[in-house]
mmCIF file of N, CA and C in Angstrom:
data_model
loop_
_atom_site.group_PDB
_atom_site.id
_atom_site.type_symbol
_atom_site.label_atom_id
_atom_site.label_comp_id
_atom_site.label_asym_id
_atom_site.label_seq_id
_atom_site.Cartn_x
_atom_site.Cartn_y
_atom_site.Cartn_z
ATOM 1 N N MET A 1 173.474 214.311 -84.854
ATOM 2 C CA MET A 1 172.195 214.343 -85.337
ATOM 3 C C MET A 1 171.624 213.587 -84.987
ATOM 4 N N THR A 2 172.364 212.358 -85.039
ATOM 5 C CA THR A 2 171.277 210.676 -84.171
ATOM 6 C C THR A 2 171.090 210.918 -82.618
ATOM 7 N N ASN A 3 171.909 211.757 -82.226
ATOM 8 C CA ASN A 3 172.021 211.760 -81.005
ATOM 9 C C ASN A 3 171.056 212.498 -80.242
ATOM 10 N N THR A 4 170.208 213.599 -80.843
ATOM 11 C CA THR A 4 169.490 214.753 -80.587
ATOM 12 C C THR A 4 168.042 213.275 -81.015
ATOM 13 N N SER A 5 167.865 212.799 -82.642
ATOM 14 C CA SER A 5 166.986 211.581 -82.833
ATOM 15 C C SER A 5 166.642 210.819 -81.866
ATOM 16 N N ALA A 6 167.364 210.441 -81.215
ATOM 17 C CA ALA A 6 167.411 209.217 -79.873
ATOM 18 C C ALA A 6 167.041 210.163 -78.936
ATOM 19 N N ASN A 7 167.586 211.011 -78.612
ATOM 20 C CA ASN A 7 166.519 211.981 -77.314
ATOM 21 C C ASN A 7 164.738 211.970 -77.515
ATOM 22 N N ASP A 8 164.430 212.189 -78.524
ATOM 23 C CA ASP A 8 163.574 212.457 -79.022
ATOM 24 C C ASP A 8 162.746 211.959 -78.709
ATOM 25 N N GLN A 9 163.505 210.589 -79.307
ATOM 26 C CA GLN A 9 162.538 209.327 -79.312
ATOM 27 C C GLN A 9 162.559 208.840 -78.030
ATOM 28 N N TRP A 10 163.422 209.050 -77.261
ATOM 29 C CA TRP A 10 163.150 208.263 -75.570
ATOM 30 C C TRP A 10 162.160 209.540 -74.963
ATOM 31 N N PHE A 11 162.554 210.961 -75.205
ATOM 32 C CA PHE A 11 161.606 211.965 -74.319
ATOM 33 C C PHE A 11 160.124 211.163 -75.348
ATOM 34 N N GLN A 12 159.461 210.517 -76.277
ATOM 35 C CA GLN A 12 158.147 210.686 -76.604
ATOM 36 C C GLN A 12 157.352 209.538 -75.895
ATOM 37 N N HIS A 13 158.447 208.113 -75.954
ATOM 38 C CA HIS A 13 158.578 207.235 -75.115
ATOM 39 C C HIS A 13 157.950 207.108 -74.291
ATOM 40 N N ARG A 14 158.970 208.463 -73.011
ATOM 41 C CA ARG A 14 158.835 208.797 -71.418
ATOM 42 C C ARG A 14 157.314 209.614 -71.604
ATOM 43 N N ALA A 15 157.256 210.307 -72.395
ATOM 44 C CA ALA A 15 155.910 210.625 -72.349
ATOM 45 C C ALA A 15 154.591 209.928 -72.512
ATOM 46 N N GLU A 16 154.561 208.645 -73.662
ATOM 47 C CA GLU A 16 153.893 208.209 -73.570
ATOM 48 C C GLU A 16 153.155 207.207 -72.114
ATOM 49 N N GLN A 17 154.193 206.940 -71.552
ATOM 50 C CA GLN A 17 154.442 206.014 -70.694
ATOM 51 C C GLN A 17 153.819 206.587 -69.543
ATOM 52 N N LEU A 18 154.243 208.032 -69.223
ATOM 53 C CA LEU A 18 153.764 208.999 -67.819
ATOM 54 C C LEU A 18 152.151 209.202 -68.109
ATOM 55 N N ILE A 19 151.499 209.417 -69.645
ATOM 56 C CA ILE A 19 150.324 209.739 -69.773
ATOM 57 C C ILE A 19 149.930 208.022 -69.651
ATOM 58 N N HIS A 20 149.891 206.975 -70.090
ATOM 59 C CA HIS A 20 149.426 205.775 -69.749
ATOM 60 C C HIS A 20 149.606 205.073 -67.886
ATOM 61 N N MET A 21 150.421 206.025 -67.081
ATOM 62 C CA MET A 21 150.308 205.349 -65.959
ATOM 63 C C MET A 21 149.262 206.374 -65.334
ATOM 64 N N GLU A 22 148.960 208.029 -65.597
ATOM 65 C CA GLU A 22 147.849 208.404 -65.338
ATOM 66 C C GLU A 22 146.609 207.945 -65.481
ATOM 67 N N GLN A 23 146.405 207.600 -66.609
ATOM 68 C CA GLN A 23 145.159 206.811 -67.515
ATOM 69 C C GLN A 23 145.050 205.106 -66.213
ATOM 70 N N LEU A 24 145.900 204.854 -66.109
ATOM 71 C CA LEU A 24 145.761 203.591 -65.044
ATOM 72 C C LEU A 24 145.200 204.213 -64.449
ATOM 73 N N LYS A 25 145.796 205.140 -63.648
ATOM 74 C CA LYS A 25 145.888 205.409 -61.827
ATOM 75 C C LYS A 25 144.450 206.286 -62.055
ATOM 76 N N ARG A 26 143.744 206.922 -62.604
ATOM 77 C CA ARG A 26 142.081 207.110 -62.960
ATOM 78 C C ARG A 26 141.565 206.209 -63.307
ATOM 79 N N VAL A 27 141.351 204.961 -64.290
ATOM 80 C CA VAL A 27 140.927 204.004 -64.154
ATOM 81 C C VAL A 27 140.613 203.111 -62.574
ATOM 82 N N GLU A 28 142.065 203.102 -62.342
ATOM 83 C CA GLU A 28 141.858 201.683 -60.715
ATOM 84 C C GLU A 28 141.036 202.677 -59.347
ATOM 85 N N ARG A 29 141.955 204.496 -59.844
ATOM 86 C CA ARG A 29 140.891 204.521 -58.553
ATOM 87 C C ARG A 29 139.090 205.012 -58.997
ATOM 88 N N PHE A 30 138.367 205.155 -60.089
ATOM 89 C CA PHE A 30 137.222 204.837 -60.627
ATOM 90 C C PHE A 30 136.587 203.761 -60.353
ATOM 91 N N ASN A 31 137.237 202.230 -60.305
ATOM 92 C CA ASN A 31 137.319 200.534 -60.193
ATOM 93 C C ASN A 31 137.180 200.371 -58.499
ATOM 94 N N GLY A 32 138.181 201.505 -57.823
ATOM 95 C CA GLY A 32 138.072 201.507 -56.421
ATOM 96 C C GLY A 32 136.609 201.387 -56.000
ATOM 97 N N ARG A 33 136.007 203.164 -56.337
ATOM 98 C CA ARG A 33 134.850 203.618 -55.864
ATOM 99 C C ARG A 33 133.929 203.118 -55.980
ATOM 100 N N ALA A 34 133.789 202.756 -56.967
ATOM 101 C CA ALA A 34 132.753 201.964 -57.991
ATOM 102 C C ALA A 34 132.442 200.547 -56.807
ATOM 103 N N ALA A 35 133.541 200.059 -56.486
ATOM 104 C CA ALA A 35 133.772 199.166 -55.801
ATOM 105 C C ALA A 35 133.376 198.945 -54.131
ATOM 106 N N MET A 36 133.801 200.491 -53.308
ATOM 107 C CA MET A 36 133.018 200.522 -52.430
ATOM 108 C C MET A 36 131.543 201.339 -52.375
ATOM 109 N N LEU A 37 131.499 201.784 -53.907
ATOM 110 C CA LEU A 37 129.928 201.806 -54.020
ATOM 111 C C LEU A 37 129.276 200.462 -53.160
ATOM 112 N N GLY A 38 130.029 200.099 -54.767
ATOM 113 C CA GLY A 38 128.850 198.308 -54.242
ATOM 114 C C GLY A 38 128.289 197.632 -53.067
ATOM 115 N N ILE A 39 129.571 197.605 -52.416
ATOM 116 C CA ILE A 39 129.498 196.963 -50.843
ATOM 117 C C ILE A 39 128.802 197.565 -49.859
ATOM 118 N N VAL A 40 129.133 199.167 -49.700
ATOM 119 C CA VAL A 40 127.668 199.972 -49.161
ATOM 120 C C VAL A 40 126.476 199.300 -49.455
ATOM 121 N N ILE A 41 125.903 199.706 -50.781
ATOM 122 C CA ILE A 41 124.521 199.271 -51.101
ATOM 123 C C ILE A 41 124.889 198.214 -51.660
ATOM 124 N N GLY A 42 125.168 197.164 -51.301
ATOM 125 C CA GLY A 42 125.141 195.674 -50.723
ATOM 126 C C GLY A 42 124.908 195.312 -48.874
ATOM 127 N N ILE A 43 125.038 196.343 -47.754
ATOM 128 C CA ILE A 43 125.162 195.906 -47.098
ATOM 129 C C ILE A 43 124.142 196.999 -46.396
ATOM 130 N N LEU A 44 123.569 197.837 -47.397
ATOM 131 C CA LEU A 44 121.997 198.581 -46.536
ATOM 132 C C LEU A 44 120.736 197.256 -47.213
ATOM 133 N N THR A 45 121.023 196.936 -48.219
ATOM 134 C CA THR A 45 120.350 196.114 -48.470
ATOM 135 C C THR A 45 119.849 195.349 -48.002
ATOM 136 N N GLU A 46 121.078 194.566 -47.049
ATOM 137 C CA GLU A 46 121.066 193.246 -46.391
ATOM 138 C C GLU A 46 120.093 194.055 -44.950
ATOM 139 N N ALA A 47 120.573 195.081 -44.523
ATOM 140 C CA ALA A 47 120.116 195.180 -43.777
ATOM 141 C C ALA A 47 118.358 195.733 -43.729
ATOM 142 N N ILE A 48 118.609 196.353 -44.963
ATOM 143 C CA ILE A 48 116.990 196.511 -44.687
ATOM 144 C C ILE A 48 115.763 195.353 -45.360
ATOM 145 N N THR A 49 116.647 194.471 -45.998
ATOM 146 C CA THR A 49 115.671 193.230 -46.322
ATOM 147 C C THR A 49 115.905 192.021 -45.704
ATOM 148 N N GLY A 50 117.075 192.201 -45.087
ATOM 149 C CA GLY A 50 117.657 191.272 -44.254
ATOM 150 C C GLY A 50 118.011 189.592 -45.117
ATOM 151 N N SER A 51 118.390 190.491 -46.299
ATOM 152 C CA SER A 51 118.802 189.370 -47.224
ATOM 153 C C SER A 51 119.944 189.314 -47.649
ATOM 154 N N GLY A 52 121.684 188.737 -47.524
ATOM 155 C CA GLY A 52 122.683 188.397 -47.021
ATOM 156 C C GLY A 52 123.402 188.689 -49.096
ATOM 157 N N ILE A 53 123.995 189.483 -48.882
ATOM 158 C CA ILE A 53 125.093 189.503 -50.269
ATOM 159 C C ILE A 53 124.794 188.317 -51.401
ATOM 160 N N ALA A 54 124.970 187.733 -50.588
ATOM 161 C CA ALA A 54 125.463 185.576 -51.582
ATOM 162 C C ALA A 54 124.271 185.672 -51.649
ATOM 163 N N HIS A 55 122.967 185.487 -51.385
ATOM 164 C CA HIS A 55 121.667 185.886 -51.678
ATOM 165 C C HIS A 55 121.202 187.172 -52.628
ATOM 166 N N GLN A 56 121.979 187.825 -52.346
ATOM 167 C CA GLN A 56 121.746 189.119 -53.732
ATOM 168 C C GLN A 56 121.656 188.789 -54.781
ATOM 169 N N ILE A 57 123.189 188.809 -54.955
ATOM 170 C CA ILE A 57 124.103 187.973 -56.329
ATOM 171 C C ILE A 57 123.382 186.676 -56.757
ATOM 172 N N GLY A 58 122.464 186.098 -56.869
ATOM 173 C CA GLY A 58 122.139 184.981 -56.932
ATOM 174 C C GLY A 58 122.646 183.736 -56.278
ATOM 175 N N LEU A 59 123.821 183.565 -55.191
ATOM 176 C CA LEU A 59 124.479 182.461 -55.131
ATOM 177 C C LEU A 59 124.342 182.252 -52.950
ATOM 178 N N GLY A 60 123.119 182.640 -52.952
ATOM 179 C CA GLY A 60 122.696 182.076 -51.931
ATOM 180 C C GLY A 60 122.447 180.689 -51.475
ATOM 181 N N ALA A 61 122.350 179.506 -52.776
ATOM 182 C CA ALA A 61 122.358 178.365 -52.505
ATOM 183 C C ALA A 61 123.308 177.827 -52.229
ATOM 184 N N LEU A 62 124.330 178.677 -53.144
ATOM 185 C CA LEU A 62 125.515 177.697 -52.738
ATOM 186 C C LEU A 62 126.277 178.370 -51.016
ATOM 187 N N VAL A 63 125.827 179.412 -50.455
ATOM 188 C CA VAL A 63 125.659 179.405 -48.974
ATOM 189 C C VAL A 63 125.095 178.638 -48.342
ATOM 190 N N ASP A 64 124.175 178.198 -48.501
ATOM 191 C CA ASP A 64 122.447 177.193 -47.322
ATOM 192 C C ASP A 64 123.458 176.102 -47.535
ATOM 193 N N GLY A 65 123.888 175.472 -48.969
ATOM 194 C CA GLY A 65 124.340 174.302 -49.152
ATOM 195 C C GLY A 65 125.680 173.990 -47.862
ATOM 196 N N TYR A 66 126.318 175.192 -48.382
ATOM 197 C CA TYR A 66 128.106 174.992 -47.551
ATOM 198 C C TYR A 66 127.215 175.041 -45.626
ATOM 199 N N ALA A 67 126.537 175.509 -45.471
ATOM 200 C CA ALA A 67 125.675 175.713 -44.842
ATOM 201 C C ALA A 67 125.270 174.338 -43.427
ATOM 202 N N ALA A 68 124.382 173.773 -44.719
ATOM 203 C CA ALA A 68 123.815 172.309 -44.427
ATOM 204 C C ALA A 68 125.246 171.711 -44.635
ATOM 205 N N CYS A 69 126.266 171.125 -45.169
ATOM 206 C CA CYS A 69 127.811 170.784 -44.752
ATOM 207 C C CYS A 69 127.714 170.760 -43.610
ATOM 208 N N ARG A 70 127.920 171.475 -42.971
ATOM 209 C CA ARG A 70 128.480 172.124 -41.936
ATOM 210 C C ARG A 70 127.660 171.623 -40.618
ATOM 211 N N THR A 71 126.596 171.763 -40.919
ATOM 212 C CA THR A 71 125.365 171.274 -39.907
ATOM 213 C C THR A 71 125.274 169.797 -39.945
ATOM 214 N N GLN A 72 126.097 168.937 -40.854
ATOM 215 C CA GLN A 72 125.937 167.268 -41.377
ATOM 216 C C GLN A 72 124.063 167.025 -41.256
ATOM 217 N N PHE A 73 123.849 168.567 -42.566
ATOM 218 C CA PHE A 73 122.511 167.994 -42.978
ATOM 219 C C PHE A 73 122.479 167.499 -43.896
ATOM 220 N N LEU A 74 123.717 167.416 -45.004
ATOM 221 C CA LEU A 74 123.217 166.513 -46.287
ATOM 222 C C LEU A 74 124.413 165.438 -46.051
ATOM 223 N N PRO A 75 124.060 164.155 -46.797
ATOM 224 C CA PRO A 75 124.948 162.569 -46.516
ATOM 225 C C PRO A 75 126.043 163.248 -47.121
ATOM 226 N N PHE A 76 125.941 163.864 -48.937
ATOM 227 C CA PHE A 76 127.617 163.701 -49.639
ATOM 228 C C PHE A 76 128.324 165.366 -49.818
ATOM 229 N N CYS A 77 128.598 165.905 -48.539
ATOM 230 C CA CYS A 77 129.264 167.185 -48.356
ATOM 231 C C CYS A 77 130.787 166.746 -48.723
ATOM 232 N N PHE A 78 131.377 167.570 -49.576
ATOM 233 C CA PHE A 78 132.582 166.984 -50.026
ATOM 234 C C PHE A 78 133.676 168.459 -48.742
#
């Protein structure tokens, strides 16, 4: 009787693992598609407006500061 109970627990645990993995695959697939869509929208917006993706998400000053450092316009570049 203990053997069937152990088998039942093993099958239940394995079924839970499979369900969890299937849900994880579905969520990761959705996240990947959302990321691809976001990149495409960012590139299209860059093509239309001329403003880069970094500027679109508010990191333009950081990128501009890096460009200034690279061209030696700022005296305190790190």
